[in-house]
PDB file of C-alpha atoms in Angstrom:
ATOM      1  CA  MET A 134      -0.010   0.388   0.252  1.00 52.00           C
ATOM      2  CA  ALA A 135       1.643   3.691  -1.509  1.00 54.00           C
ATOM      3  CA  VAL A 136       1.231   6.429   1.238  1.00 52.00           C
ATOM      4  CA  VAL A 137       0.552   9.814  -1.000  1.00 54.00           C
ATOM      5  CA  ALA A 138       2.169  12.808   0.656  1.00 53.00           C
ATOM      6  CA  THR A 139      -0.183  15.495   0.681  1.00 56.00           C
ATOM      7  CA  ASP A 140       1.586  19.502   0.832  1.00 54.00           C
ATOM      8  CA  PRO A 141      -0.700  21.825   2.690  1.00 56.00           C
ATOM      9  CA  ASP A 142       0.634  24.877   1.001  1.00 57.00           C
ATOM     10  CA  THR A 143      -0.959  23.270  -2.357  1.00 73.00           C
ATOM     11  CA  ASP A 144      -3.635  22.145  -1.123  1.00 76.00           C
ATOM     12  CA  ARG A 145      -4.758  26.098   0.501  1.00 78.00           C
ATOM     13  CA  THR A 146      -3.841  27.895  -2.899  1.00 82.00           C
ATOM     14  CA  VAL A 147      -5.846  25.295  -4.937  1.00 84.00           C
ATOM     15  CA  ALA A 148      -8.694  25.648  -2.987  1.00 86.00           C
ATOM     16  CA  LEU A 149      -7.932  29.687  -3.643  1.00 87.00           C
ATOM     17  CA  ARG A 150      -7.448  29.312  -7.068  1.00 87.00           C
ATOM     18  CA  LYS A 151     -11.138  28.061  -7.204  1.00 89.00           C
ATOM     19  CA  ALA A 152     -12.128  29.867  -4.976  1.00 90.00           C
ATOM     20  CA  ARG A 153     -11.157  32.666  -7.326  1.00 89.00           C
ATOM     21  CA  PHE A 154     -12.308  31.332 -10.121  1.00 91.00           C
ATOM     22  CA  LYS A 155     -16.301  30.772  -9.102  1.00 91.00           C
ATOM     23  CA  VAL A 156     -16.860  34.481  -8.164  1.00 91.00           C
ATOM     24  CA  ARG A 157     -15.037  36.708 -11.198  1.00 90.00           C
ATOM     25  CA  LEU A 158     -16.341  33.833 -13.378  1.00 92.00           C
ATOM     26  CA  ARG A 159     -20.121  34.905 -11.542  1.00 91.00           C
ATOM     27  CA  ARG A 160     -19.090  39.098 -11.728  1.00 90.00           C
ATOM     28  CA  ALA A 161     -18.267  38.627 -15.413  1.00 91.00           C
ATOM     29  CA  ALA A 162     -20.468  36.810 -16.340  1.00 91.00           C
ATOM     30  CA  GLU A 163     -23.390  39.120 -14.713  1.00 89.00           C
ATOM     31  CA  ALA A 164     -21.572  41.733 -15.645  1.00 89.00           C
ATOM     32  CA  CYS A 165     -22.479  40.654 -19.415  1.00 89.00           C
ATOM     33  CA  GLY A 166     -25.849  39.812 -19.153  1.00 89.00           C
ATOM     34  CA  TYR A 167     -26.162  36.674 -17.972  1.00 89.00           C
ATOM     35  CA  GLU A 168     -29.571  36.371 -15.459  1.00 84.00           C
ATOM     36  CA  ASN A 169     -29.297  32.602 -15.883  1.00 88.00           C
ATOM     37  CA  LEU A 170     -25.558  31.455 -15.667  1.00 88.00           C
ATOM     38  CA  TYR A 171     -26.466  27.882 -17.378  1.00 89.00           C
ATOM     39  CA  GLN A 172     -27.128  29.329 -20.413  1.00 91.00           C
ATOM     40  CA  LEU A 173     -23.555  31.071 -20.308  1.00 92.00           C
ATOM     41  CA  GLY A 174     -22.488  27.045 -20.227  1.00 92.00           C
ATOM     42  CA  ARG A 175     -24.368  26.312 -23.031  1.00 92.00           C
ATOM     43  CA  VAL A 176     -23.133  29.070 -25.133  1.00 92.00           C
ATOM     44  CA  CYS A 177     -19.610  27.771 -24.512  1.00 92.00           C
ATOM     45  CA  GLY A 178     -20.525  24.112 -24.924  1.00 93.00           C
ATOM     46  CA  ILE A 179     -19.775  22.882 -21.411  1.00 93.00           C
ATOM     47  CA  SER A 180     -22.030  20.406 -19.912  1.00 92.00           C
ATOM     48  CA  LYS A 181     -24.379  21.513 -16.906  1.00 92.00           C
ATOM     49  CA  ASP A 182     -22.152  18.572 -14.692  1.00 94.00           C
ATOM     50  CA  SER A 183     -18.945  20.525 -15.050  1.00 92.00           C
ATOM     51  CA  PHE A 184     -20.420  24.165 -15.467  1.00 93.00           C
ATOM     52  CA  LYS A 185     -22.210  23.788 -11.730  1.00 93.00           C
ATOM     53  CA  LYS A 186     -18.465  22.270 -10.612  1.00 93.00           C
ATOM     54  CA  TYR A 187     -16.958  25.750 -11.658  1.00 92.00           C
ATOM     55  CA  LEU A 188     -20.083  27.118 -10.370  1.00 91.00           C
ATOM     56  CA  SER A 189     -19.147  25.815  -6.629  1.00 91.00           C
ATOM     57  CA  GLY A 190     -15.774  26.193  -6.719  1.00 89.00           C
ATOM     58  CA  THR A 191     -15.286  22.306  -6.446  1.00 91.00           C
ATOM     59  CA  ARG A 192     -13.361  22.039  -9.414  1.00 92.00           C
ATOM     60  CA  LEU A 193     -11.040  24.465 -11.723  1.00 92.00           C
ATOM     61  CA  PRO A 194     -12.115  24.379 -16.147  1.00 93.00           C
ATOM     62  CA  ASN A 195      -9.161  22.364 -18.292  1.00 92.00           C
ATOM     63  CA  TYR A 196      -7.181  25.543 -20.748  1.00 91.00           C
ATOM     64  CA  GLU A 197      -9.783  24.992 -23.306  1.00 93.00           C
ATOM     65  CA  CYS A 198     -12.857  25.584 -21.263  1.00 93.00           C
ATOM     66  CA  ILE A 199     -10.801  28.778 -19.753  1.00 93.00           C
ATOM     67  CA  LEU A 200     -10.384  30.304 -23.541  1.00 93.00           C
ATOM     68  CA  ARG A 201     -14.143  29.773 -24.612  1.00 94.00           C
ATOM     69  CA  LEU A 202     -15.151  31.309 -21.620  1.00 94.00           C
ATOM     70  CA  SER A 203     -12.555  34.041 -21.806  1.00 92.00           C
ATOM     71  CA  LEU A 204     -14.173  34.497 -25.531  1.00 92.00           C
ATOM     72  CA  VAL A 205     -17.660  35.036 -24.891  1.00 92.00           C
ATOM     73  CA  LEU A 206     -17.227  37.116 -21.623  1.00 92.00           C
ATOM     74  CA  GLY A 207     -14.458  39.154 -22.878  1.00 89.00           C
ATOM     75  CA  VAL A 208     -11.414  38.855 -20.778  1.00 87.00           C
ATOM     76  CA  PRO A 209      -8.742  37.834 -19.975  1.00 85.00           C
ATOM     77  CA  CYS A 210      -7.912  34.156 -19.180  1.00 85.00           C
ATOM     78  CA  ASP A 211      -5.417  35.339 -16.455  1.00 81.00           C
ATOM     79  CA  TRP A 212      -8.660  37.251 -14.815  1.00 82.00           C
ATOM     80  CA  LEU A 213     -10.800  34.449 -15.541  1.00 86.00           C
ATOM     81  CA  MET A 214      -7.698  32.740 -12.927  1.00 84.00           C
ATOM     82  CA  GLY A 215      -7.496  35.071 -10.291  1.00 78.00           C
ATOM     83  CA  CYS A 216      -5.149  38.043 -11.336  1.00 73.00           C
ATOM     84  CA  ASP A 217      -5.499  41.926 -11.547  1.00 61.00           C
ATOM     85  CA  GLU A 218      -9.184  42.306 -10.582  1.00 54.00           C
ATOM     86  CA  GLY A 219      -9.440  45.960 -10.590  1.00 61.00           C
ATOM     87  CA  PRO A 220      -8.903  47.525 -13.863  1.00 64.00           C
ATOM     88  CA  MET A 221     -10.415  44.399 -15.493  1.00 61.00           C
ATOM     89  CA  LEU A 222     -13.859  44.385 -14.613  1.00 65.00           C
ATOM     90  CA  ARG A 223     -13.844  48.017 -14.589  1.00 69.00           C
ATOM     91  CA  ALA A 224     -13.099  47.392 -17.938  1.00 71.00           C
ATOM     92  CA  VAL A 225     -15.694  45.284 -18.336  1.00 69.00           C
ATOM     93  CA  LEU A 226     -18.567  47.349 -16.460  1.00 72.00           C
ATOM     94  CA  LYS A 227     -17.485  50.750 -18.878  1.00 74.00           C
ATOM     95  CA  ALA A 228     -18.269  48.414 -21.624  1.00 74.00           C
ATOM     96  CA  ARG A 229     -21.363  47.415 -20.350  1.00 76.00           C
ATOM     97  CA  GLU A 230     -21.926  50.836 -19.474  1.00 78.00           C
ATOM     98  CA  ILE A 231     -20.366  52.133 -23.178  1.00 74.00           C
ATOM     99  CA  ASP A 232     -23.656  49.508 -25.262  1.00 76.00           C
ATOM    100  CA  SER A 233     -26.666  50.303 -22.968  1.00 78.00           C
ATOM    101  CA  ALA A 234     -25.334  54.418 -24.131  1.00 76.00           C
ATOM    102  CA  TRP A 235     -25.659  53.339 -27.633  1.00 74.00           C
ATOM    103  CA  LYS A 236     -28.791  51.292 -27.134  1.00 76.00           C
ATOM    104  CA  THR A 237     -30.490  54.498 -24.754  1.00 76.00           C
ATOM    105  CA  LYS A 238     -29.829  56.778 -28.284  1.00 68.00           C
ATOM    106  CA  GLY A 239     -31.344  55.383 -30.365  1.00 58.00           C
ATOM    107  CA  SER A 240     -31.620  52.207 -32.669  1.00 54.00           C
ATOM    108  CA  SER A 241     -31.834  54.174 -35.983  1.00 52.00           C
ATOM    109  CA  MET A 242     -28.020  56.218 -34.925  1.00 49.00           C
ATOM    110  CA  PRO A 243     -25.123  53.640 -36.461  1.00 53.00           C
ATOM    111  CA  ARG A 244     -22.784  52.258 -35.123  1.00 52.00           C
ATOM    112  CA  PRO A 245     -18.914  53.498 -35.820  1.00 51.00           C
ATOM    113  CA  PRO A 246     -17.396  50.011 -37.247  1.00 51.00           C
ATOM    114  CA  LEU A 247     -14.912  47.882 -34.308  1.00 51.00           C
ATOM    115  CA  GLU A 248     -11.358  48.141 -35.119  1.00 48.00           C
ATOM    116  CA  ARG A 249      -9.359  45.972 -33.416  1.00 47.00           C
ATOM    117  CA  SER A 250      -5.856  44.910 -33.017  1.00 44.00           C
ATOM    118  CA  CYS A 251      -3.782  42.084 -32.988  1.00 46.00           C
ATOM    119  CA  ASP A 252      -2.957  41.933 -29.042  1.00 45.00           C
ATOM    120  CA  ASP A 253      -7.445  43.275 -28.232  1.00 47.00           C
ATOM    121  CA  SER A 254      -8.364  39.570 -28.781  1.00 45.00           C
ATOM    122  CA  HIS A 255     -10.241  39.502 -24.746  1.00 45.00           C
ATOM    123  CA  SER A 256     -12.439  41.750 -26.330  1.00 44.00           C
ATOM    124  CA  ARG A 257     -13.996  39.442 -28.987  1.00 46.00           C
ATOM    125  CA  ARG A 258     -17.413  40.063 -26.750  1.00 45.00           C
ATOM    126  CA  GLU A 259     -19.978  42.286 -29.087  1.00 44.00           C
ATOM    127  CA  THR A 260     -22.214  40.267 -29.491  1.00 43.00           C
ATOM    128  CA  GLU A 261     -21.561  37.155 -27.569  1.00 47.00           C
ATOM    129  CA  CYS A 262     -22.840  39.016 -24.316  1.00 48.00           C
ATOM    130  CA  GLU A 263     -25.791  40.102 -26.309  1.00 47.00           C
ATOM    131  CA  ALA A 264     -26.982  36.973 -27.138  1.00 44.00           C
TER     132      ALA A 264
END
């Protein structure tokens, strides 16, 4: 019988990552207007069971799921995983505010063309967040 040693620091680190991820996933989804969070899972092609585990903080998604969530929500992968909360959340909320202002002004006004740079790949949320 093999004895498996566990590192308490690693266990705490993983638990902290799971907790941060679930909070940020909810914040970004709400900022994009997802009232039903499972709808976000469906849009990203994530099973309801897996998405439930992400929301409860019992499991972290694999890289592919993080990337899909990141693209749909318009936030960087590293932010979803716990890095630099302040500026990114403000940017997401500001983008939602701008979208609302355009909708309020009237749908007859033409929208300005979207210009994207090569390093602006995380901002692909124009149509996804409105779905």
